[in-house]
mmCIF file with all atom_site columns, C-alpha atoms in Angstrom:
data_model
loop_
_atom_site.group_PDB
_atom_site.id
_atom_site.type_symbol
_atom_site.label_atom_id
_atom_site.label_alt_id
_atom_site.label_comp_id
_atom_site.label_asym_id
_atom_site.label_entity_id
_atom_site.label_seq_id
_atom_site.pdbx_PDB_ins_code
_atom_site.Cartn_x
_atom_site.Cartn_y
_atom_site.Cartn_z
_atom_site.occupancy
_atom_site.B_iso_or_equiv
_atom_site.pdbx_formal_charge
_atom_site.auth_seq_id
_atom_site.auth_comp_id
_atom_site.auth_asym_id
_atom_site.auth_atom_id
_atom_site.pdbx_PDB_model_num
ATOM 1   C CA . MET A 1 1   ? -0.002  -0.005 0.000  1.00 41.00 ? 2   MET A CA 1
ATOM 2   C CA . THR A 1 2   ? 1.490   3.292  -1.045 1.00 56.00 ? 3   THR A CA 1
ATOM 3   C CA . ASP A 1 3   ? -1.534  5.589  -1.294 1.00 76.00 ? 4   ASP A CA 1
ATOM 4   C CA . PRO A 1 4   ? -3.886  6.347  1.561  1.00 84.00 ? 5   PRO A CA 1
ATOM 5   C CA . ILE A 1 5   ? -7.064  4.264  1.566  1.00 91.00 ? 6   ILE A CA 1
ATOM 6   C CA . ARG A 1 6   ? -10.317 6.231  1.950  1.00 93.00 ? 7   ARG A CA 1
ATOM 7   C CA . LEU A 1 7   ? -13.339 4.555  3.533  1.00 96.00 ? 8   LEU A CA 1
ATOM 8   C CA . VAL A 1 8   ? -16.677 6.321  3.932  1.00 96.00 ? 9   VAL A CA 1
ATOM 9   C CA . LEU A 1 9   ? -18.676 5.291  6.992  1.00 97.00 ? 10  LEU A CA 1
ATOM 10  C CA . PRO A 1 10  ? -22.478 5.301  6.647  1.00 95.00 ? 11  PRO A CA 1
ATOM 11  C CA . TYR A 1 11  ? -23.005 8.148  9.080  1.00 95.00 ? 12  TYR A CA 1
ATOM 12  C CA . THR A 1 12  ? -23.657 11.879 8.708  1.00 94.00 ? 13  THR A CA 1
ATOM 13  C CA . ALA A 1 13  ? -22.459 12.541 12.261 1.00 92.00 ? 14  ALA A CA 1
ATOM 14  C CA . PRO A 1 14  ? -20.494 10.479 14.797 1.00 94.00 ? 15  PRO A CA 1
ATOM 15  C CA . PRO A 1 15  ? -22.920 8.089  16.486 1.00 94.00 ? 16  PRO A CA 1
ATOM 16  C CA . LEU A 1 16  ? -20.651 8.022  19.526 1.00 94.00 ? 17  LEU A CA 1
ATOM 17  C CA . SER A 1 17  ? -19.144 11.200 20.839 1.00 90.00 ? 18  SER A CA 1
ATOM 18  C CA . SER A 1 18  ? -16.803 11.864 23.720 1.00 86.00 ? 19  SER A CA 1
ATOM 19  C CA . ASN A 1 19  ? -19.196 14.644 24.712 1.00 84.00 ? 20  ASN A CA 1
ATOM 20  C CA . ALA A 1 20  ? -22.297 12.448 24.798 1.00 84.00 ? 21  ALA A CA 1
ATOM 21  C CA . ARG A 1 21  ? -23.550 11.079 28.096 1.00 89.00 ? 22  ARG A CA 1
ATOM 22  C CA . ILE A 1 22  ? -25.473 7.928  27.204 1.00 93.00 ? 23  ILE A CA 1
ATOM 23  C CA . HIS A 1 23  ? -26.406 4.786  29.078 1.00 94.00 ? 24  HIS A CA 1
ATOM 24  C CA . TYR A 1 24  ? -23.792 2.018  28.867 1.00 94.00 ? 25  TYR A CA 1
ATOM 25  C CA . ARG A 1 25  ? -26.195 -0.356 27.129 1.00 96.00 ? 26  ARG A CA 1
ATOM 26  C CA . GLN A 1 26  ? -27.024 2.168  24.448 1.00 95.00 ? 27  GLN A CA 1
ATOM 27  C CA . LYS A 1 27  ? -23.305 2.853  24.037 1.00 95.00 ? 28  LYS A CA 1
ATOM 28  C CA . ALA A 1 28  ? -22.636 -0.892 23.616 1.00 95.00 ? 29  ALA A CA 1
ATOM 29  C CA . VAL A 1 29  ? -25.312 -1.121 20.899 1.00 96.00 ? 30  VAL A CA 1
ATOM 30  C CA . LEU A 1 30  ? -23.907 1.886  19.035 1.00 96.00 ? 31  LEU A CA 1
ATOM 31  C CA . THR A 1 31  ? -20.342 0.554  19.368 1.00 96.00 ? 32  THR A CA 1
ATOM 32  C CA . ARG A 1 32  ? -21.373 -2.804 17.906 1.00 98.00 ? 33  ARG A CA 1
ATOM 33  C CA . GLN A 1 33  ? -23.225 -1.044 15.012 1.00 98.00 ? 34  GLN A CA 1
ATOM 34  C CA . ILE A 1 34  ? -20.223 1.119  14.157 1.00 97.00 ? 35  ILE A CA 1
ATOM 35  C CA . ARG A 1 35  ? -17.861 -1.834 14.385 1.00 97.00 ? 36  ARG A CA 1
ATOM 36  C CA . GLU A 1 36  ? -20.092 -3.908 12.045 1.00 98.00 ? 37  GLU A CA 1
ATOM 37  C CA . SER A 1 37  ? -20.515 -0.976 9.635  1.00 97.00 ? 38  SER A CA 1
ATOM 38  C CA . ALA A 1 38  ? -16.730 -0.481 9.346  1.00 97.00 ? 39  ALA A CA 1
ATOM 39  C CA . TYR A 1 39  ? -16.284 -4.225 8.893  1.00 97.00 ? 40  TYR A CA 1
ATOM 40  C CA . TRP A 1 40  ? -18.722 -4.290 5.929  1.00 97.00 ? 41  TRP A CA 1
ATOM 41  C CA . VAL A 1 41  ? -17.332 -1.086 4.398  1.00 97.00 ? 42  VAL A CA 1
ATOM 42  C CA . ALA A 1 42  ? -13.817 -2.638 4.442  1.00 96.00 ? 43  ALA A CA 1
ATOM 43  C CA . LYS A 1 43  ? -15.091 -5.962 3.046  1.00 96.00 ? 44  LYS A CA 1
ATOM 44  C CA . ALA A 1 44  ? -17.004 -4.140 0.289  1.00 96.00 ? 45  ALA A CA 1
ATOM 45  C CA . ALA A 1 45  ? -13.833 -2.187 -0.587 1.00 94.00 ? 46  ALA A CA 1
ATOM 46  C CA . ASN A 1 46  ? -11.907 -5.493 -0.737 1.00 94.00 ? 47  ASN A CA 1
ATOM 47  C CA . ILE A 1 47  ? -9.016  -4.109 1.295  1.00 90.00 ? 48  ILE A CA 1
ATOM 48  C CA . ALA A 1 48  ? -6.045  -6.438 1.654  1.00 87.00 ? 49  ALA A CA 1
ATOM 49  C CA . PRO A 1 49  ? -4.110  -6.421 4.929  1.00 89.00 ? 50  PRO A CA 1
ATOM 50  C CA . VAL A 1 50  ? -2.114  -3.205 5.187  1.00 87.00 ? 51  VAL A CA 1
ATOM 51  C CA . LYS A 1 51  ? 1.146   -2.270 6.789  1.00 84.00 ? 52  LYS A CA 1
ATOM 52  C CA . PRO A 1 52  ? 1.285   -0.008 9.872  1.00 84.00 ? 53  PRO A CA 1
ATOM 53  C CA . SER A 1 53  ? -0.800  3.084  9.279  1.00 86.00 ? 54  SER A CA 1
ATOM 54  C CA . ALA A 1 54  ? -2.129  6.257  10.778 1.00 86.00 ? 55  ALA A CA 1
ATOM 55  C CA . VAL A 1 55  ? -5.891  6.733  10.782 1.00 91.00 ? 56  VAL A CA 1
ATOM 56  C CA . LEU A 1 56  ? -7.252  10.151 9.937  1.00 91.00 ? 57  LEU A CA 1
ATOM 57  C CA . THR A 1 57  ? -10.960 10.656 10.611 1.00 93.00 ? 58  THR A CA 1
ATOM 58  C CA . VAL A 1 58  ? -12.528 13.517 8.660  1.00 93.00 ? 59  VAL A CA 1
ATOM 59  C CA . TRP A 1 59  ? -16.095 14.584 9.416  1.00 94.00 ? 60  TRP A CA 1
ATOM 60  C CA . TYR A 1 60  ? -17.798 16.617 6.684  1.00 94.00 ? 61  TYR A CA 1
ATOM 61  C CA . PRO A 1 61  ? -20.689 18.288 8.551  1.00 94.00 ? 62  PRO A CA 1
ATOM 62  C CA . PRO A 1 62  ? -23.883 19.555 6.915  1.00 94.00 ? 63  PRO A CA 1
ATOM 63  C CA . ASP A 1 63  ? -23.833 23.018 8.538  1.00 94.00 ? 64  ASP A CA 1
ATOM 64  C CA . ARG A 1 64  ? -21.663 25.658 10.206 1.00 92.00 ? 65  ARG A CA 1
ATOM 65  C CA . ARG A 1 65  ? -22.275 24.727 13.822 1.00 92.00 ? 66  ARG A CA 1
ATOM 66  C CA . ARG A 1 66  ? -19.168 24.585 15.963 1.00 91.00 ? 67  ARG A CA 1
ATOM 67  C CA . ARG A 1 67  ? -17.825 21.078 16.467 1.00 90.00 ? 68  ARG A CA 1
ATOM 68  C CA . ASP A 1 68  ? -14.990 19.445 18.360 1.00 89.00 ? 69  ASP A CA 1
ATOM 69  C CA . ALA A 1 69  ? -12.856 17.216 16.100 1.00 89.00 ? 70  ALA A CA 1
ATOM 70  C CA . GLY A 1 70  ? -11.767 15.103 19.076 1.00 89.00 ? 71  GLY A CA 1
ATOM 71  C CA . SER A 1 71  ? -15.330 14.093 19.764 1.00 90.00 ? 72  SER A CA 1
ATOM 72  C CA . CYS A 1 72  ? -14.966 11.633 16.846 1.00 93.00 ? 73  CYS A CA 1
ATOM 73  C CA . ALA A 1 73  ? -12.578 9.478  18.937 1.00 95.00 ? 74  ALA A CA 1
ATOM 74  C CA . PRO A 1 74  ? -15.151 6.911  20.238 1.00 96.00 ? 75  PRO A CA 1
ATOM 75  C CA . THR A 1 75  ? -16.621 6.413  16.761 1.00 96.00 ? 76  THR A CA 1
ATOM 76  C CA . THR A 1 76  ? -13.117 6.040  15.295 1.00 96.00 ? 77  THR A CA 1
ATOM 77  C CA . LYS A 1 77  ? -12.132 3.497  17.948 1.00 97.00 ? 78  LYS A CA 1
ATOM 78  C CA . ALA A 1 78  ? -15.162 1.324  17.203 1.00 97.00 ? 79  ALA A CA 1
ATOM 79  C CA . ALA A 1 79  ? -14.519 1.658  13.437 1.00 97.00 ? 80  ALA A CA 1
ATOM 80  C CA . ILE A 1 80  ? -10.867 0.632  13.866 1.00 97.00 ? 81  ILE A CA 1
ATOM 81  C CA . ASP A 1 81  ? -12.024 -2.416 15.771 1.00 97.00 ? 82  ASP A CA 1
ATOM 82  C CA . GLY A 1 82  ? -14.269 -3.282 12.828 1.00 97.00 ? 83  GLY A CA 1
ATOM 83  C CA . LEU A 1 83  ? -11.336 -2.867 10.430 1.00 97.00 ? 84  LEU A CA 1
ATOM 84  C CA . VAL A 1 84  ? -9.334  -5.293 12.576 1.00 97.00 ? 85  VAL A CA 1
ATOM 85  C CA . ASP A 1 85  ? -12.280 -7.711 12.441 1.00 97.00 ? 86  ASP A CA 1
ATOM 86  C CA . ALA A 1 86  ? -12.195 -7.355 8.612  1.00 96.00 ? 87  ALA A CA 1
ATOM 87  C CA . GLY A 1 87  ? -8.486  -8.266 8.554  1.00 95.00 ? 88  GLY A CA 1
ATOM 88  C CA . VAL A 1 88  ? -7.137  -4.842 7.618  1.00 95.00 ? 89  VAL A CA 1
ATOM 89  C CA . TRP A 1 89  ? -4.659  -5.115 10.514 1.00 94.00 ? 90  TRP A CA 1
ATOM 90  C CA . PRO A 1 90  ? -3.985  -8.103 12.768 1.00 94.00 ? 91  PRO A CA 1
ATOM 91  C CA . ASP A 1 91  ? -4.456  -5.865 15.820 1.00 94.00 ? 92  ASP A CA 1
ATOM 92  C CA . ASP A 1 92  ? -5.036  -2.198 16.626 1.00 93.00 ? 93  ASP A CA 1
ATOM 93  C CA . ASP A 1 93  ? -2.001  -1.895 18.857 1.00 90.00 ? 94  ASP A CA 1
ATOM 94  C CA . PRO A 1 94  ? 0.591   0.889  18.272 1.00 83.00 ? 95  PRO A CA 1
ATOM 95  C CA . THR A 1 95  ? 2.664   -1.318 15.968 1.00 82.00 ? 96  THR A CA 1
ATOM 96  C CA . HIS A 1 96  ? -0.216  -1.467 13.475 1.00 87.00 ? 97  HIS A CA 1
ATOM 97  C CA . VAL A 1 97  ? -2.270  1.698  14.111 1.00 88.00 ? 98  VAL A CA 1
ATOM 98  C CA . ILE A 1 98  ? 0.513   4.134  14.861 1.00 84.00 ? 99  ILE A CA 1
ATOM 99  C CA . GLU A 1 99  ? -1.597  7.260  15.202 1.00 84.00 ? 100 GLU A CA 1
ATOM 100 C CA . GLU A 1 100 ? -5.183  8.539  15.183 1.00 89.00 ? 101 GLU A CA 1
ATOM 101 C CA . ARG A 1 101 ? -6.021  12.057 13.979 1.00 89.00 ? 102 ARG A CA 1
ATOM 102 C CA . TYR A 1 102 ? -9.351  13.871 13.788 1.00 92.00 ? 103 TYR A CA 1
ATOM 103 C CA . ARG A 1 103 ? -10.411 16.743 11.555 1.00 92.00 ? 104 ARG A CA 1
ATOM 104 C CA . ILE A 1 104 ? -13.569 18.649 10.728 1.00 92.00 ? 105 ILE A CA 1
ATOM 105 C CA . GLY A 1 105 ? -13.686 18.946 6.950  1.00 90.00 ? 106 GLY A CA 1
ATOM 106 C CA . PRO A 1 106 ? -15.436 21.582 4.895  1.00 92.00 ? 107 PRO A CA 1
ATOM 107 C CA . ILE A 1 107 ? -19.207 21.853 5.060  1.00 92.00 ? 108 ILE A CA 1
ATOM 108 C CA . ASP A 1 108 ? -20.961 19.473 2.655  1.00 93.00 ? 109 ASP A CA 1
ATOM 109 C CA . LYS A 1 109 ? -24.709 20.038 2.817  1.00 95.00 ? 110 LYS A CA 1
ATOM 110 C CA . ALA A 1 110 ? -25.372 17.605 -0.014 1.00 95.00 ? 111 ALA A CA 1
ATOM 111 C CA . ASN A 1 111 ? -23.277 14.738 1.361  1.00 94.00 ? 112 ASN A CA 1
ATOM 112 C CA . PRO A 1 112 ? -22.392 15.041 5.065  1.00 96.00 ? 113 PRO A CA 1
ATOM 113 C CA . ARG A 1 113 ? -20.219 12.040 6.003  1.00 95.00 ? 114 ARG A CA 1
ATOM 114 C CA . ILE A 1 114 ? -17.443 10.577 8.041  1.00 96.00 ? 115 ILE A CA 1
ATOM 115 C CA . GLU A 1 115 ? -14.340 9.348  6.200  1.00 95.00 ? 116 GLU A CA 1
ATOM 116 C CA . LEU A 1 116 ? -11.514 7.212  7.506  1.00 95.00 ? 117 LEU A CA 1
ATOM 117 C CA . HIS A 1 117 ? -8.192  7.633  5.738  1.00 92.00 ? 118 HIS A CA 1
ATOM 118 C CA . LEU A 1 118 ? -5.660  4.849  6.330  1.00 91.00 ? 119 LEU A CA 1
ATOM 119 C CA . ILE A 1 119 ? -2.320  6.529  5.739  1.00 84.00 ? 120 ILE A CA 1
ATOM 120 C CA . PRO A 1 120 ? 0.748   4.296  5.306  1.00 79.00 ? 121 PRO A CA 1
ATOM 121 C CA . ALA A 1 121 ? 3.632   4.674  7.726  1.00 73.00 ? 122 ALA A CA 1
ATOM 122 C CA . SER A 1 122 ? 5.908   5.766  4.887  1.00 63.00 ? 123 SER A CA 1
ATOM 123 C CA . TRP A 1 123 ? 3.795   8.927  4.718  1.00 53.00 ? 124 TRP A CA 1
ATOM 124 C CA . CYS A 1 124 ? 5.797   12.113 5.399  1.00 56.00 ? 125 CYS A CA 1
ATOM 125 C CA . TRP A 1 125 ? 4.831   13.225 8.909  1.00 52.00 ? 126 TRP A CA 1
ATOM 126 C CA . VAL A 1 126 ? 6.452   16.608 8.358  1.00 58.00 ? 127 VAL A CA 1
ATOM 127 C CA . CYS A 1 127 ? 4.627   17.769 5.265  1.00 59.00 ? 128 CYS A CA 1
ATOM 128 C CA . GLU A 1 128 ? 1.819   15.174 5.170  1.00 58.00 ? 129 GLU A CA 1
ATOM 129 C CA . GLN A 1 129 ? 2.653   14.117 1.626  1.00 51.00 ? 130 GLN A CA 1
ATOM 130 C CA . LEU A 1 130 ? 3.649   10.733 0.250  1.00 46.00 ? 131 LEU A CA 1
ATOM 131 C CA . ARG A 1 131 ? 7.379   10.234 0.006  1.00 46.00 ? 132 ARG A CA 1
ATOM 132 C CA . ALA A 1 132 ? 7.445   8.039  -3.108 1.00 37.00 ? 133 ALA A CA 1
ATOM 133 C CA . VAL A 1 133 ? 10.083  10.394 -4.551 1.00 37.00 ? 134 VAL A CA 1
ATOM 134 C CA . PRO A 1 134 ? 11.933  11.964 -1.586 1.00 42.00 ? 135 PRO A CA 1
ATOM 135 C CA . GLU A 1 135 ? 13.462  14.757 -3.673 1.00 43.00 ? 136 GLU A CA 1
ATOM 136 C CA . VAL A 1 136 ? 9.995   16.001 -4.676 1.00 43.00 ? 137 VAL A CA 1
ATOM 137 C CA . CYS A 1 137 ? 8.785   15.865 -1.078 1.00 51.00 ? 138 CYS A CA 1
ATOM 138 C CA . SER A 1 138 ? 11.882  17.751 0.125  1.00 49.00 ? 139 SER A CA 1
ATOM 139 C CA . GLN A 1 139 ? 11.265  20.463 -2.439 1.00 49.00 ? 140 GLN A CA 1
ATOM 140 C CA . GLN A 1 140 ? 7.558   20.766 -1.604 1.00 52.00 ? 141 GLN A CA 1
ATOM 141 C CA . CYS A 1 141 ? 7.793   20.825 2.166  1.00 56.00 ? 142 CYS A CA 1
ATOM 142 C CA . ALA A 1 142 ? 11.350  22.260 2.391  1.00 51.00 ? 143 ALA A CA 1
ATOM 143 C CA . THR A 1 143 ? 12.514  19.583 4.818  1.00 53.00 ? 144 THR A CA 1
ATOM 144 C CA . THR A 1 144 ? 15.707  17.613 4.638  1.00 56.00 ? 145 THR A CA 1
ATOM 145 C CA . ASP A 1 145 ? 16.090  13.835 4.680  1.00 60.00 ? 146 ASP A CA 1
ATOM 146 C CA . ALA A 1 146 ? 17.242  14.180 8.299  1.00 60.00 ? 147 ALA A CA 1
ATOM 147 C CA . ASP A 1 147 ? 13.927  15.884 9.122  1.00 59.00 ? 148 ASP A CA 1
ATOM 148 C CA . HIS A 1 148 ? 12.019  13.043 7.437  1.00 60.00 ? 149 HIS A CA 1
ATOM 149 C CA . GLU A 1 149 ? 14.071  10.436 9.291  1.00 64.00 ? 150 GLU A CA 1
ATOM 150 C CA . LEU A 1 150 ? 13.377  12.210 12.585 1.00 64.00 ? 151 LEU A CA 1
ATOM 151 C CA . ALA A 1 151 ? 9.653   12.444 11.773 1.00 63.00 ? 152 ALA A CA 1
ATOM 152 C CA . ASP A 1 152 ? 9.581   8.735  10.874 1.00 64.00 ? 153 ASP A CA 1
ATOM 153 C CA . THR A 1 153 ? 11.383  7.849  14.088 1.00 67.00 ? 154 THR A CA 1
ATOM 154 C CA . ILE A 1 154 ? 8.945   9.909  16.177 1.00 64.00 ? 155 ILE A CA 1
ATOM 155 C CA . ALA A 1 155 ? 6.020   8.328  14.306 1.00 63.00 ? 156 ALA A CA 1
ATOM 156 C CA . ARG A 1 156 ? 7.318   4.839  15.009 1.00 66.00 ? 157 ARG A CA 1
ATOM 157 C CA . GLU A 1 157 ? 8.765   5.241  18.531 1.00 66.00 ? 158 GLU A CA 1
ATOM 158 C CA . GLY A 1 158 ? 7.130   8.363  19.910 1.00 57.00 ? 159 GLY A CA 1
ATOM 159 C CA . ASP A 1 159 ? 8.774   11.549 21.094 1.00 53.00 ? 160 ASP A CA 1
ATOM 160 C CA . HIS A 1 160 ? 10.771  10.637 24.194 1.00 52.00 ? 161 HIS A CA 1
ATOM 161 C CA . ALA A 1 161 ? 12.401  14.038 24.590 1.00 46.00 ? 162 ALA A CA 1
#
């Protein structure tokens, strides 16, 4: 896998939110639904097992209301579990899912949605571009190979400074 994989979940808003206060049984039902949805989306996309990746969740809301990108975390966690169930990764530990990120995308009244982007670990963590041709990446993001190596090390091992 060299390009990010884009999966669209069948939701217009996160069913689970870190801001929601719901009963544990209702949360369990929603978690199971999200997990199953992600499983079937991955199976329908016929995704082969992938190497270690970062997961970027992008929510394209239908209106301009203020939203917290981090509130997508519980939905993303359940979706990642569904992707593990589908065989995308053998496990969702830090050696396979190296990072989770959350963003609020531009408003899309016609097609509000939640997308998961599975970004390969060879992705440039400095400029957020693929590093298929390092010279091009270095020119575009003005970073050196040492910067890329440091970013890759931090992405793999964490920042222990």
